[in-house]
């Protein structure tokens, strides 16, 4: 009887582990997609907003400092 219960327990543990592995894979996939989207959006924002602003400000500061000195 103990062997049967042990076999049933092992069977259920295998099923639970398989379900957990599938859930982990799905969650990891979702996280990877979201992190890729965030990277794309952040890089696009940096290219458009931050870099352009830095370039413009950089030119202005250089022009201002040269004319002041």
Short mmCIF file of N, CA and C in Angstrom, two decimals:
data_model
loop_
_atom_site.label_atom_id
_atom_site.label_comp_id
_atom_site.label_asym_id
_atom_site.label_seq_id
_atom_site.Cartn_x
_atom_site.Cartn_y
_atom_site.Cartn_z
N UNK A 1 0.83 -1.20 0.00
CA UNK A 1 0.00 0.00 0.00
C UNK A 1 0.87 1.26 0.00
N UNK A 2 1.95 1.21 0.77
CA UNK A 2 2.84 2.37 0.83
C UNK A 2 3.48 2.67 -0.51
N UNK A 3 3.80 1.61 -1.26
CA UNK A 3 4.43 1.81 -2.57
C UNK A 3 3.46 2.48 -3.53
N UNK A 4 2.18 2.09 -3.44
CA UNK A 4 1.16 2.68 -4.32
C UNK A 4 1.00 4.17 -4.00
N UNK A 5 0.91 4.48 -2.69
CA UNK A 5 0.77 5.88 -2.29
C UNK A 5 2.00 6.69 -2.70
N UNK A 6 3.16 6.09 -2.57
CA UNK A 6 4.39 6.76 -2.96
C UNK A 6 4.40 7.04 -4.47
N UNK A 7 3.95 6.06 -5.25
CA UNK A 7 3.90 6.24 -6.70
C UNK A 7 2.90 7.34 -7.07
N UNK A 8 1.74 7.34 -6.39
CA UNK A 8 0.73 8.37 -6.66
C UNK A 8 1.29 9.75 -6.28
N UNK A 9 1.98 9.82 -5.15
CA UNK A 9 2.58 11.09 -4.72
C UNK A 9 3.63 11.58 -5.70
N UNK A 10 4.47 10.66 -6.19
CA UNK A 10 5.47 11.04 -7.18
C UNK A 10 4.81 11.53 -8.46
N UNK A 11 3.73 10.86 -8.86
CA UNK A 11 3.01 11.24 -10.08
C UNK A 11 2.47 12.67 -9.93
N UNK A 12 1.83 12.95 -8.79
CA UNK A 12 1.28 14.29 -8.58
C UNK A 12 2.38 15.35 -8.49
N UNK A 13 3.49 14.99 -7.86
CA UNK A 13 4.60 15.94 -7.77
C UNK A 13 5.17 16.25 -9.16
N UNK A 14 5.22 15.23 -10.02
CA UNK A 14 5.69 15.44 -11.38
C UNK A 14 4.77 16.39 -12.12
N UNK A 15 3.45 16.19 -11.96
CA UNK A 15 2.48 17.06 -12.62
C UNK A 15 2.61 18.49 -12.10
N UNK A 16 2.72 18.64 -10.78
CA UNK A 16 2.85 19.98 -10.19
C UNK A 16 4.12 20.66 -10.68
N UNK A 17 5.22 19.93 -10.73
CA UNK A 17 6.48 20.50 -11.22
C UNK A 17 6.38 20.90 -12.68
N UNK A 18 5.69 20.08 -13.48
CA UNK A 18 5.52 20.41 -14.89
C UNK A 18 4.69 21.68 -15.06
N UNK A 19 3.60 21.78 -14.29
CA UNK A 19 2.76 22.97 -14.36
C UNK A 19 3.55 24.20 -13.91
N UNK A 20 4.34 24.06 -12.85
CA UNK A 20 5.16 25.18 -12.37
C UNK A 20 6.18 25.60 -13.42
N UNK A 21 6.77 24.63 -14.12
CA UNK A 21 7.75 24.95 -15.15
C UNK A 21 7.10 25.71 -16.30
N UNK A 22 5.89 25.27 -16.69
CA UNK A 22 5.17 25.96 -17.76
C UNK A 22 4.84 27.39 -17.34
N UNK A 23 4.36 27.56 -16.10
CA UNK A 23 4.04 28.90 -15.59
C UNK A 23 5.27 29.79 -15.57
N UNK A 24 6.40 29.23 -15.12
CA UNK A 24 7.63 30.01 -15.09
C UNK A 24 8.04 30.43 -16.50
N UNK A 25 7.92 29.51 -17.45
CA UNK A 25 8.30 29.83 -18.83
C UNK A 25 7.41 30.94 -19.39
N UNK A 26 6.11 30.86 -19.12
CA UNK A 26 5.18 31.89 -19.60
C UNK A 26 5.52 33.24 -18.97
N UNK A 27 5.74 33.25 -17.67
CA UNK A 27 6.05 34.51 -16.97
C UNK A 27 7.37 35.08 -17.48
N UNK A 28 8.38 34.23 -17.67
CA UNK A 28 9.66 34.71 -18.18
C UNK A 28 9.50 35.30 -19.58
N UNK A 29 8.67 34.67 -20.41
CA UNK A 29 8.42 35.20 -21.75
C UNK A 29 7.75 36.56 -21.70
N UNK A 30 6.75 36.70 -20.82
CA UNK A 30 6.05 37.98 -20.69
C UNK A 30 7.01 39.05 -20.19
N UNK A 31 7.83 38.71 -19.20
CA UNK A 31 8.80 39.68 -18.67
C UNK A 31 9.79 40.08 -19.75
N UNK A 32 10.24 39.12 -20.55
CA UNK A 32 11.20 39.44 -21.62
C UNK A 32 10.58 40.38 -22.64
N UNK A 33 9.32 40.13 -23.00
CA UNK A 33 8.64 40.99 -23.98
C UNK A 33 8.50 42.40 -23.41
N UNK A 34 8.08 42.52 -22.16
CA UNK A 34 7.90 43.84 -21.56
C UNK A 34 9.22 44.57 -21.42
N UNK A 35 10.28 43.87 -21.03
CA UNK A 35 11.57 44.55 -20.89
C UNK A 35 12.09 45.01 -22.25
N UNK A 36 11.84 44.21 -23.29
CA UNK A 36 12.25 44.63 -24.63
C UNK A 36 11.47 45.87 -25.06
N UNK A 37 10.16 45.88 -24.79
CA UNK A 37 9.35 47.05 -25.13
C UNK A 37 9.82 48.28 -24.38
N UNK A 38 10.11 48.12 -23.10
CA UNK A 38 10.57 49.25 -22.29
C UNK A 38 11.90 49.76 -22.82
N UNK A 39 12.80 48.85 -23.20
CA UNK A 39 14.09 49.27 -23.75
C UNK A 39 13.90 50.05 -25.04
N UNK A 40 13.01 49.56 -25.92
CA UNK A 40 12.77 50.24 -27.19
C UNK A 40 12.19 51.62 -26.94
N UNK A 41 11.18 51.70 -26.07
CA UNK A 41 10.55 52.99 -25.79
C UNK A 41 11.53 53.95 -25.14
N UNK A 42 12.32 53.46 -24.19
CA UNK A 42 13.27 54.32 -23.49
C UNK A 42 14.35 54.81 -24.44
N UNK A 43 14.88 53.93 -25.27
CA UNK A 43 15.93 54.33 -26.21
C UNK A 43 15.38 55.32 -27.22
N UNK A 44 14.17 55.07 -27.71
CA UNK A 44 13.55 56.00 -28.65
C UNK A 44 13.35 57.36 -28.01
N UNK A 45 12.92 57.37 -26.76
CA UNK A 45 12.72 58.63 -26.05
C UNK A 45 14.05 59.35 -25.85
N UNK A 46 15.08 58.58 -25.50
CA UNK A 46 16.40 59.19 -25.29
C UNK A 46 16.92 59.78 -26.59
N UNK A 47 16.76 59.06 -27.69
CA UNK A 47 17.27 59.55 -28.97
C UNK A 47 16.56 60.83 -29.38
N UNK A 48 15.22 60.82 -29.24
CA UNK A 48 14.46 61.99 -29.68
C UNK A 48 14.61 63.16 -28.72
N UNK A 49 14.29 62.91 -27.46
CA UNK A 49 14.22 64.01 -26.51
C UNK A 49 15.55 64.40 -25.93
N UNK A 50 16.20 63.48 -25.26
CA UNK A 50 17.37 63.82 -24.45
C UNK A 50 18.56 64.21 -25.31
N UNK A 51 18.88 63.42 -26.33
CA UNK A 51 20.07 63.69 -27.13
C UNK A 51 19.90 64.99 -27.90
N UNK A 52 18.73 65.20 -28.50
CA UNK A 52 18.49 66.42 -29.25
C UNK A 52 18.61 67.63 -28.35
N UNK A 53 18.05 67.55 -27.16
CA UNK A 53 18.11 68.67 -26.22
C UNK A 53 19.55 68.92 -25.80
N UNK A 54 20.28 67.83 -25.55
CA UNK A 54 21.67 67.99 -25.12
C UNK A 54 22.48 68.66 -26.22
N UNK A 55 22.27 68.25 -27.46
CA UNK A 55 23.01 68.85 -28.56
C UNK A 55 22.72 70.35 -28.64
N UNK A 56 21.44 70.69 -28.59
CA UNK A 56 21.06 72.10 -28.71
C UNK A 56 21.64 72.91 -27.56
N UNK A 57 21.50 72.40 -26.34
CA UNK A 57 22.03 73.12 -25.18
C UNK A 57 23.54 73.21 -25.27
N UNK A 58 24.17 72.13 -25.74
CA UNK A 58 25.62 72.13 -25.85
C UNK A 58 26.09 73.24 -26.78
N UNK A 59 25.43 73.40 -27.91
CA UNK A 59 25.81 74.45 -28.86
C UNK A 59 25.59 75.82 -28.24
N UNK A 60 24.46 75.98 -27.57
CA UNK A 60 24.17 77.28 -26.97
C UNK A 60 25.22 77.63 -25.92
N UNK A 61 25.55 76.65 -25.06
CA UNK A 61 26.52 76.92 -24.00
C UNK A 61 27.88 77.27 -24.60
N UNK A 62 28.28 76.53 -25.63
CA UNK A 62 29.58 76.81 -26.23
C UNK A 62 29.58 78.20 -26.85
N UNK A 63 28.49 78.54 -27.53
CA UNK A 63 28.40 79.87 -28.14
C UNK A 63 28.41 80.94 -27.08
N UNK A 64 27.69 80.72 -25.98
CA UNK A 64 27.60 81.72 -24.91
C UNK A 64 28.96 81.90 -24.25
N UNK A 65 29.62 80.78 -23.94
CA UNK A 65 30.91 80.89 -23.24
C UNK A 65 31.95 81.55 -24.14
N UNK A 66 31.92 81.26 -25.45
CA UNK A 66 32.92 81.85 -26.33
C UNK A 66 32.69 83.34 -26.47
N UNK A 67 31.44 83.75 -26.62
CA UNK A 67 31.17 85.17 -26.79
C UNK A 67 31.42 85.94 -25.50
N UNK A 68 31.18 85.30 -24.35
CA UNK A 68 31.39 85.98 -23.07
C UNK A 68 32.88 86.20 -22.83
N UNK A 69 33.68 85.19 -23.17
CA UNK A 69 35.14 85.30 -22.94
C UNK A 69 35.71 86.07 -24.09
#
